[in-house]
PDB file of C-alpha atoms and ligand atoms in Angstrom:
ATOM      1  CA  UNK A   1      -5.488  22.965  21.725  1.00  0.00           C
ATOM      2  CA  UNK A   2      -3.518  20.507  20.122  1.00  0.00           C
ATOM      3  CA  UNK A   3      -3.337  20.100  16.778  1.00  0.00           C
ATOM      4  CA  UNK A   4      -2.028  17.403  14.335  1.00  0.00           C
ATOM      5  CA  UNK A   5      -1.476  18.399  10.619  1.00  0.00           C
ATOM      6  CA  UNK A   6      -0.993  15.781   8.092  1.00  0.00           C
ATOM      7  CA  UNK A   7      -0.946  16.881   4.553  1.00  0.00           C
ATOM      8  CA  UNK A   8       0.007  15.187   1.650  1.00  0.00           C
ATOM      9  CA  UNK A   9      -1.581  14.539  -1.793  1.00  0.00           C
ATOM     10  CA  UNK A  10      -3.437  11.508  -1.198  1.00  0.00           C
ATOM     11  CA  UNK A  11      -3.402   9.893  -4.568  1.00  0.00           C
ATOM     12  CA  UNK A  12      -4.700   7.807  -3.153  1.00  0.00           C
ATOM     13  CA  UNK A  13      -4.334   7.767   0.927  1.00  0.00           C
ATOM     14  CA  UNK A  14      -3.176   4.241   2.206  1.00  0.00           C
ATOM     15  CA  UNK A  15      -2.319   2.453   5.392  1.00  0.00           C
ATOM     16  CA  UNK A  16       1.210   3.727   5.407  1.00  0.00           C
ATOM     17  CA  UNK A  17      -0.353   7.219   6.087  1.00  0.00           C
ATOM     18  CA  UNK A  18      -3.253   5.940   8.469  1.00  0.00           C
ATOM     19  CA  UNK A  19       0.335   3.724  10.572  1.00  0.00           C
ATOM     20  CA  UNK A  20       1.712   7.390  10.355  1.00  0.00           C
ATOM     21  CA  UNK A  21      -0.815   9.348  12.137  1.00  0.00           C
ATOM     22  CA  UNK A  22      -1.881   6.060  14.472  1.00  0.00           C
ATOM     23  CA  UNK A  23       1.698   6.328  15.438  1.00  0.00           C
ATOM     24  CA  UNK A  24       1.749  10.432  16.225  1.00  0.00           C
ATOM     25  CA  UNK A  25      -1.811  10.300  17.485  1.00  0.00           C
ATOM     26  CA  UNK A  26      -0.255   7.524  20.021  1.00  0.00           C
ATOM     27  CA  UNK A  27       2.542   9.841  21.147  1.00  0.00           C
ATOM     28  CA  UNK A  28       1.309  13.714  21.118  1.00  0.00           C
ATOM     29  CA  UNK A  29      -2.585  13.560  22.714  1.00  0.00           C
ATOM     30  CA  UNK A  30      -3.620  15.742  20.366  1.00  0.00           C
ATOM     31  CA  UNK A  31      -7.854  17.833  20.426  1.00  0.00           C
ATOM     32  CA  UNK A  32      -7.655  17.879  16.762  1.00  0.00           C
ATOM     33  CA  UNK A  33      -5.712  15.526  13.834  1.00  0.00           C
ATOM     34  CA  UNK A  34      -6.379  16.923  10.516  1.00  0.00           C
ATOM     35  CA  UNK A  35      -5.701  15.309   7.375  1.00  0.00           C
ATOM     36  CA  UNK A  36      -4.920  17.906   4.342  1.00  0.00           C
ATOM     37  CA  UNK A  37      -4.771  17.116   0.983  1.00  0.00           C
ATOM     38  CA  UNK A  38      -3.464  19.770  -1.270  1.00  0.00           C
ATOM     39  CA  UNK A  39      -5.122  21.240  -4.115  1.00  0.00           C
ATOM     40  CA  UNK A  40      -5.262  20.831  -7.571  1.00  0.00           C
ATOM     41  CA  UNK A  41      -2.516  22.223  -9.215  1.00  0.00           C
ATOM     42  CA  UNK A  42      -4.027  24.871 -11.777  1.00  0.00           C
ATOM     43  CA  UNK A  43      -1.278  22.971 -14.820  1.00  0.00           C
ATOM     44  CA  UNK A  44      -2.954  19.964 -13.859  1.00  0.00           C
ATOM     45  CA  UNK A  45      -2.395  17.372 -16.412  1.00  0.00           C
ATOM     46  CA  UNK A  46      -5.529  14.703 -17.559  1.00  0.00           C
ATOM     47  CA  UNK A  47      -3.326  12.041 -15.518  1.00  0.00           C
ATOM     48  CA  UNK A  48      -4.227  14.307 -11.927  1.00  0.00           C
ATOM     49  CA  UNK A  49      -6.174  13.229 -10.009  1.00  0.00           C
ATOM     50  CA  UNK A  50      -8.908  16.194  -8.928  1.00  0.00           C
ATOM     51  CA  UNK A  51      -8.731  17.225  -5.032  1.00  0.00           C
ATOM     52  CA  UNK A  52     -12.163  16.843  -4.676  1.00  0.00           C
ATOM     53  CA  UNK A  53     -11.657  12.630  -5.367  1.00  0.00           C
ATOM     54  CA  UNK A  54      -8.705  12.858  -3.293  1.00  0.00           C
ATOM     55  CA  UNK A  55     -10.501  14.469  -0.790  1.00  0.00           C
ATOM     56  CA  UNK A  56     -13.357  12.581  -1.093  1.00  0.00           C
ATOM     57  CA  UNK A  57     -10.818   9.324  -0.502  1.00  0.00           C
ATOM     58  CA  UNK A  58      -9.589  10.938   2.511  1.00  0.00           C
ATOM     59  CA  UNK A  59     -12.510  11.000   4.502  1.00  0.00           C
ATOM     60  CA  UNK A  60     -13.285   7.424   3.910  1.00  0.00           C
ATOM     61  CA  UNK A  61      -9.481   6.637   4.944  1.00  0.00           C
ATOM     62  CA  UNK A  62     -10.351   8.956   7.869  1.00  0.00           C
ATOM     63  CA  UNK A  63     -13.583   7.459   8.755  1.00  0.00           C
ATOM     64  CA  UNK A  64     -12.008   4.011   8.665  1.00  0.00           C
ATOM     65  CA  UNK A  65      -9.411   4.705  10.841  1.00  0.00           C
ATOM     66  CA  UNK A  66     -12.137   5.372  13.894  1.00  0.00           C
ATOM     67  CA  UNK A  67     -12.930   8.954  13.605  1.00  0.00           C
ATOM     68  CA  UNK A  68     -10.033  10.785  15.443  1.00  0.00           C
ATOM     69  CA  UNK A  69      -8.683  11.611  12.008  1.00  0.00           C
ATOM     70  CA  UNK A  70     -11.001  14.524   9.807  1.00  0.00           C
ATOM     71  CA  UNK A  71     -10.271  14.809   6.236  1.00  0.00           C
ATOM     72  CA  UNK A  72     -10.491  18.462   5.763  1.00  0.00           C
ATOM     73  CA  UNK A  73     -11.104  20.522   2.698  1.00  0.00           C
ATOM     74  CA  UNK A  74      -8.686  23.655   3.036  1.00  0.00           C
ATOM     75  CA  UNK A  75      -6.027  23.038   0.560  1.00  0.00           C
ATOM     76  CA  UNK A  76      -8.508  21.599  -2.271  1.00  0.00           C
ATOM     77  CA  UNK A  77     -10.872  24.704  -1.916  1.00  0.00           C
ATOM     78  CA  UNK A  78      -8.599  27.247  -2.384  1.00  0.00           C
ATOM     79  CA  UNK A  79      -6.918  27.410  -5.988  1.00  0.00           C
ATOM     80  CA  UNK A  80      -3.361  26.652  -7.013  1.00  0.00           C
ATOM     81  CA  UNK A  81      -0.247  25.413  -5.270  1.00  0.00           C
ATOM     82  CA  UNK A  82      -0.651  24.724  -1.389  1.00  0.00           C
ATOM     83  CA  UNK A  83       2.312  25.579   0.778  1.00  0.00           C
ATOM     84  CA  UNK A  84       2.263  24.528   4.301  1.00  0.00           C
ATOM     85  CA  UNK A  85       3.381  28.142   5.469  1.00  0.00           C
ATOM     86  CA  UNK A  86       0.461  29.344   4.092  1.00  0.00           C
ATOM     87  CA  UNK A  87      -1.958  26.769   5.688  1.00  0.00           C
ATOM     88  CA  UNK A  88      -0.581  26.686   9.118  1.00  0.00           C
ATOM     89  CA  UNK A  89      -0.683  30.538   9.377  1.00  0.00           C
ATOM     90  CA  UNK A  90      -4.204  30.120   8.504  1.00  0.00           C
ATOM     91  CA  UNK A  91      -4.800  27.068  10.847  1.00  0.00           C
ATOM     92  CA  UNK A  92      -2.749  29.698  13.629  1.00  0.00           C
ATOM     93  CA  UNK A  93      -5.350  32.459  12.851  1.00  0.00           C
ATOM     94  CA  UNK A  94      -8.463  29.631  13.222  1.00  0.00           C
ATOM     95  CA  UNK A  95      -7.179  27.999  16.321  1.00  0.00           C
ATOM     96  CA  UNK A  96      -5.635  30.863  17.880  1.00  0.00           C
ATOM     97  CA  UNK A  97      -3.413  29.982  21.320  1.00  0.00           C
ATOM     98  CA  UNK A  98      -2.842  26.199  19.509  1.00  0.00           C
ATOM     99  CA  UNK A  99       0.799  24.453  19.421  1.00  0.00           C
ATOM    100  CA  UNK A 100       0.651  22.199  15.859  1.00  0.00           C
ATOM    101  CA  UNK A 101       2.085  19.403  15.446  1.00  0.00           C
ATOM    102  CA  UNK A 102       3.250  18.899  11.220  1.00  0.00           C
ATOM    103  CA  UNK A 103       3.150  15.160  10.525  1.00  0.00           C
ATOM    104  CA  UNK A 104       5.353  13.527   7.692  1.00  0.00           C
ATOM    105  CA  UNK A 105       7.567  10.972   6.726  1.00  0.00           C
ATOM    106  CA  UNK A 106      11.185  10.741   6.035  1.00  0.00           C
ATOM    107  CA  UNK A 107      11.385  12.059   2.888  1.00  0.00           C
ATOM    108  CA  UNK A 108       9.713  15.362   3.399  1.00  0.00           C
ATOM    109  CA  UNK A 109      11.125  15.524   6.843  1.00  0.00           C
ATOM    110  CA  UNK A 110      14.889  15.919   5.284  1.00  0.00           C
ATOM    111  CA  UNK A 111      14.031  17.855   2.693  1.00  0.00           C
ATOM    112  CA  UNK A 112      12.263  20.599   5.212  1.00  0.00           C
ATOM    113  CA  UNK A 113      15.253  23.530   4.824  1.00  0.00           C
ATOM    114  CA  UNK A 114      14.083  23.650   0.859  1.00  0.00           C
ATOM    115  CA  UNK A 115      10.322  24.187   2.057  1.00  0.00           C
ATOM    116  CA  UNK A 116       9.056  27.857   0.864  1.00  0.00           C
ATOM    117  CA  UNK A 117       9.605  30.391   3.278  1.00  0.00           C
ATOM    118  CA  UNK A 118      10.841  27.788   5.581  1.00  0.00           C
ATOM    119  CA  UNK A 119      12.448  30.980   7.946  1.00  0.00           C
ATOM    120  CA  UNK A 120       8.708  31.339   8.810  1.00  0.00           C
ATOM    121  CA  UNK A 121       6.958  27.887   8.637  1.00  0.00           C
ATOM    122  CA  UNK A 122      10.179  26.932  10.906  1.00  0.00           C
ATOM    123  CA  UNK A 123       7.898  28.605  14.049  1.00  0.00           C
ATOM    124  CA  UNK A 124       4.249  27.602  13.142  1.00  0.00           C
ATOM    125  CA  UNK A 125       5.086  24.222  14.230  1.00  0.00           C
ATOM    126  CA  UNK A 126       6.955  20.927  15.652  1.00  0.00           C
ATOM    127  CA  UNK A 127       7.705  18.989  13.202  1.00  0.00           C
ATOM    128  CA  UNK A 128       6.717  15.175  13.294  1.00  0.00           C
ATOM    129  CA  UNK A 129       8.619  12.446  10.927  1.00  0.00           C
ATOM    130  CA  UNK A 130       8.941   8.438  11.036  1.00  0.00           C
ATOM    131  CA  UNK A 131      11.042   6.436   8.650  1.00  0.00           C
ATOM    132  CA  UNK A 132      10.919   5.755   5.383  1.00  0.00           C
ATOM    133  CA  UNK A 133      11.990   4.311   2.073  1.00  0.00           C
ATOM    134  CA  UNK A 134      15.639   2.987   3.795  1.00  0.00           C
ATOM    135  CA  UNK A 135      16.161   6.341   5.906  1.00  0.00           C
ATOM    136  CA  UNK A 136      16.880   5.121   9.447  1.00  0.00           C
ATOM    137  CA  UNK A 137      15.300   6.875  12.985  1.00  0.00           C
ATOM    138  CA  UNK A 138      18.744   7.338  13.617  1.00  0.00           C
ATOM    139  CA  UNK A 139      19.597   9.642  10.097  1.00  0.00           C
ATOM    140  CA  UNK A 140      16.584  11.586  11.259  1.00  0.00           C
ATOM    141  CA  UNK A 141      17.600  11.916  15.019  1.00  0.00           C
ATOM    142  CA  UNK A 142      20.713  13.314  13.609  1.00  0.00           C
ATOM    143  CA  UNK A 143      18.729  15.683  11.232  1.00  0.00           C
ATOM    144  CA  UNK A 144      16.108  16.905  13.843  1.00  0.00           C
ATOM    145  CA  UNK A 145      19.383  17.654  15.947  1.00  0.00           C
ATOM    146  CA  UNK A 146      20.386  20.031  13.025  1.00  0.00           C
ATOM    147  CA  UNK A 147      17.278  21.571  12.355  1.00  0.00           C
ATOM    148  CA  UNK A 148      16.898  22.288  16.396  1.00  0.00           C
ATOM    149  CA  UNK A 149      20.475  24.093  16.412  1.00  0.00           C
ATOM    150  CA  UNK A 150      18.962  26.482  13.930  1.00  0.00           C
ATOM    151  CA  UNK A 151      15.496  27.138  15.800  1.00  0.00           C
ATOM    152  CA  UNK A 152      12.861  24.113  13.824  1.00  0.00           C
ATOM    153  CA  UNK A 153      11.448  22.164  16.533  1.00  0.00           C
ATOM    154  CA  UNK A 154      11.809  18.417  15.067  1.00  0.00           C
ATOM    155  CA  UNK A 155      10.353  14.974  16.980  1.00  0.00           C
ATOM    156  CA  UNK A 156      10.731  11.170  15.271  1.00  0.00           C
ATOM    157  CA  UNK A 157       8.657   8.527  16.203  1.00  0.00           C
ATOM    158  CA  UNK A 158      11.567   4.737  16.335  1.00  0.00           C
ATOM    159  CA  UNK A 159       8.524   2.754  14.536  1.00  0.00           C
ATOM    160  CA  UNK A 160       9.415   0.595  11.771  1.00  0.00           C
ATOM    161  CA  UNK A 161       8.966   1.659   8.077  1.00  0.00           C
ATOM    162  CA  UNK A 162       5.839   0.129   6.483  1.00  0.00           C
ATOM    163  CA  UNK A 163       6.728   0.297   2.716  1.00  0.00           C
ATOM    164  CA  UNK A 164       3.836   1.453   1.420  1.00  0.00           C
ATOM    165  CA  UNK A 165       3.428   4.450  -1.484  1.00  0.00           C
ATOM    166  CA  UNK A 166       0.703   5.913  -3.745  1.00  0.00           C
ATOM    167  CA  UNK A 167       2.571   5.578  -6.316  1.00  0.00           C
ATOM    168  CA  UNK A 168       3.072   1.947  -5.605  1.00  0.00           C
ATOM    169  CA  UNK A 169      -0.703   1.346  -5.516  1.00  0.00           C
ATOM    170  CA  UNK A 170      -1.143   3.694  -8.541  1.00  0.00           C
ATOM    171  CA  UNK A 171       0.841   1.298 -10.299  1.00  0.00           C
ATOM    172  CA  UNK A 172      -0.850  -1.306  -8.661  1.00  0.00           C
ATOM    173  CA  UNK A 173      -4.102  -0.740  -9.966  1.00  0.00           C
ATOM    174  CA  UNK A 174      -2.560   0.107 -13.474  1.00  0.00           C
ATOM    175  CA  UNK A 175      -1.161  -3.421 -13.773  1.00  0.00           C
ATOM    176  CA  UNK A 176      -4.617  -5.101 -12.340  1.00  0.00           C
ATOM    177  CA  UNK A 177      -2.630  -6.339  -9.202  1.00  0.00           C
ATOM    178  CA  UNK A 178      -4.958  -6.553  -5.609  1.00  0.00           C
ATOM    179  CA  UNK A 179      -4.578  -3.512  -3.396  1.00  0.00           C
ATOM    180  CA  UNK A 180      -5.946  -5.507  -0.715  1.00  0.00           C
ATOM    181  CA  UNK A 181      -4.222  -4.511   2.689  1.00  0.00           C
ATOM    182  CA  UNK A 182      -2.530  -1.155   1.225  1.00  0.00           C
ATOM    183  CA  UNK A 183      -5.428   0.871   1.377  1.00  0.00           C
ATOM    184  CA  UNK A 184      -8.451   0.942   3.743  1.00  0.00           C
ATOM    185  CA  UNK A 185     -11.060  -1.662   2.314  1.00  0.00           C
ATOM    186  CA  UNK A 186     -13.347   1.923   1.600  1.00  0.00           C
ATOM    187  CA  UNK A 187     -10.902   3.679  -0.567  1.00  0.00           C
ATOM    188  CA  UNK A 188     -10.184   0.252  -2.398  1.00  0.00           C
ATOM    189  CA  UNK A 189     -13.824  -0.219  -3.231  1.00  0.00           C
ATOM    190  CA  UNK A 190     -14.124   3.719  -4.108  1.00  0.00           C
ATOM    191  CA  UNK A 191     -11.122   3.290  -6.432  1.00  0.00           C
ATOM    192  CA  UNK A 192     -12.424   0.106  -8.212  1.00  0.00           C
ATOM    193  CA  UNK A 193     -16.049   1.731  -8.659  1.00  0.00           C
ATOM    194  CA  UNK A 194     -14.304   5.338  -9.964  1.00  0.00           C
ATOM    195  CA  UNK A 195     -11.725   3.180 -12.092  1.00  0.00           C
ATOM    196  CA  UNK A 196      -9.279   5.488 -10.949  1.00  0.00           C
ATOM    197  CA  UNK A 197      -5.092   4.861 -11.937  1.00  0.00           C
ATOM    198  CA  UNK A 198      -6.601   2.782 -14.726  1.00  0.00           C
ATOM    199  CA  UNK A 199      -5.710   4.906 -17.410  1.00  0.00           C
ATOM    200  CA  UNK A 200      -3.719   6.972 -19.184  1.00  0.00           C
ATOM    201  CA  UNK A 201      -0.495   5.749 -18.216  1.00  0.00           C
ATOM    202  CA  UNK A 202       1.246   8.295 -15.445  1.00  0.00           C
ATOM    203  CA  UNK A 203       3.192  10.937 -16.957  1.00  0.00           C
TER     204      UNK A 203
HETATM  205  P1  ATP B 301       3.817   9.057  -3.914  1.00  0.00           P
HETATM  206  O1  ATP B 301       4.179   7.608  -3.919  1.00  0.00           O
HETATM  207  O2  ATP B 301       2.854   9.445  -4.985  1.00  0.00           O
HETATM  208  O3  ATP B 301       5.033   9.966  -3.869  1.00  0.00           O
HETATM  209  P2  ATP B 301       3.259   9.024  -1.035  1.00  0.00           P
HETATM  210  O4  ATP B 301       2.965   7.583  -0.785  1.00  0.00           O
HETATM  211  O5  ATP B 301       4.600   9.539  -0.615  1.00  0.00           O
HETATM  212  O6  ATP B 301       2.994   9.370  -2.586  1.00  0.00           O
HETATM  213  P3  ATP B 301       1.980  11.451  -0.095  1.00  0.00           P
HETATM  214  O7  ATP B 301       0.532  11.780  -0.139  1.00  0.00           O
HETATM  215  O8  ATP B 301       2.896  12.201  -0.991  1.00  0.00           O
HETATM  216  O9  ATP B 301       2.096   9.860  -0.375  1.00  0.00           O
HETATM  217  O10 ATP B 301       2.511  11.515   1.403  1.00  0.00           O
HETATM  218  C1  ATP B 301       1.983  12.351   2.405  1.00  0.00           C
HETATM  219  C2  ATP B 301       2.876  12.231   3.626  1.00  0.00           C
HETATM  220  O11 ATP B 301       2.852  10.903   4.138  1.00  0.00           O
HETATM  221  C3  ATP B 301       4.357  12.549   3.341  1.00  0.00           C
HETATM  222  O12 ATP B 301       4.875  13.258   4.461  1.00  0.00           O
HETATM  223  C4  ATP B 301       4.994  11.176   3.247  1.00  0.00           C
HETATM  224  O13 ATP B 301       6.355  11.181   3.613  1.00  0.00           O
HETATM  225  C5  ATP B 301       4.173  10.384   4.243  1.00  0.00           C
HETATM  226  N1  ATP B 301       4.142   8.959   3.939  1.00  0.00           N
HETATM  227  C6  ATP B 301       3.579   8.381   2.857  1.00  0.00           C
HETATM  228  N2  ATP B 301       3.721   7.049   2.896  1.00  0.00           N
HETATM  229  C7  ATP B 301       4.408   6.756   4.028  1.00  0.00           C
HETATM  230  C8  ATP B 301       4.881   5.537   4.635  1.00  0.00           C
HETATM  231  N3  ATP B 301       4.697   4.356   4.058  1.00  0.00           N
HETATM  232  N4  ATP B 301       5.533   5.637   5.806  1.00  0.00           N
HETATM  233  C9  ATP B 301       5.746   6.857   6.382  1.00  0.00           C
HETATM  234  N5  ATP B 301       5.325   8.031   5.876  1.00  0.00           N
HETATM  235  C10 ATP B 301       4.670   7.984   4.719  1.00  0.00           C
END
């Protein structure tokens, strides 16, 4: 099989991730696209968000985008810190005989070499970035050229950026600003009716 992994923390999920994985699911025909969030982090502060709501926003995001996408609870049920390593050698041992595709944006597509153990999560999978934030296709062309010279299988999708973050909406919401057409019209209403981002002011 095919496989698409697309973690992130989802706090909350928004249409910048669902144009991410619409773009990847577009070029790589993939069986399965999963959407990870990652767990709660066990020095979670009052401000966190739990996985379970993040989760629970995910598979409405996921269920709004048609279906292809499944919101899956890995990261959140297992305690502490997620690494990617970690998951996809899980994911391997689950779906043996798979090639995974890691989805991601710019940002964490640069920053890959400072991953944990990235000498092993380096063969568990290509990995799958777009741009971002002001980085062009180009600067990542040049980077996934790098990363091939030293064995890291690296695709990038020439899309334009949609400028889009959580953070963004987090501050969105805090302000009492319309999140109308950043999130799916699900996780806006779930947001509203949890009063999430409200309050206390982010750390
Ligand atoms: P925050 O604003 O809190 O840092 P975020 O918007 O970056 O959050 P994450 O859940 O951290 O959201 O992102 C998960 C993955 O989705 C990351 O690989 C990130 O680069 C990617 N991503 C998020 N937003 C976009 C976007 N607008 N375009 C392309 N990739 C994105």
């Amino acid at each position: 099989m095919r496989i698409g992994f697309f973690g992130g923390t989802f706090n909350p999920p928004h249409n910048g991730h669902l144009r991410l994985a619409e773009v990847w699911r577009e070029r790589l025909a993939l069986d399965r696209f999963l959407m990870i969030p990652t767990g709660t982090s066990p020095h979670k502060t009052p401000a966190d968000v739990p996985g379970e709501t993040r989760l629970a926003m995910c598979r409405l995001a996921a269920r709004e985008a048609g279906g292809w996408l499944e919101a899956s609870d890995f990261e959140v049920r297992r305690e502490g810190r997620s690494y990617s390593v970690i998951t996809l050698s899980a994911l391997h041992e689950q779906y043996p005989d798979s090639d995974f595709y890691m989805i991601m944006g710019a940002d964490m597509f640069l920053s890959l070499e400072t991953w944990y153990d990235f000498e092993r999560l380096k063969t568990l999978a290509t990995f799958c970035a777009m741009p971002r934030d002001g980085v062009s296709a180009g600067e990542l062309e040049a980077y996934a050229t790098h990363l091939a010279a030293i064995g890291c299988p690296g695709m990038v999708a020439d899309v334009p950026p949609m400028d889009v973050s959580s953070s963004g909406i987090r501050e969105r919401v805090r302000k009492g600003l319309p999140i109308d057409g950043l999130v799916p019209t699900s996780v806006a209403r779930y947001i509203a009716e949890n009063r999430l981002y409200q309050s206390p002011p982010e750390r």
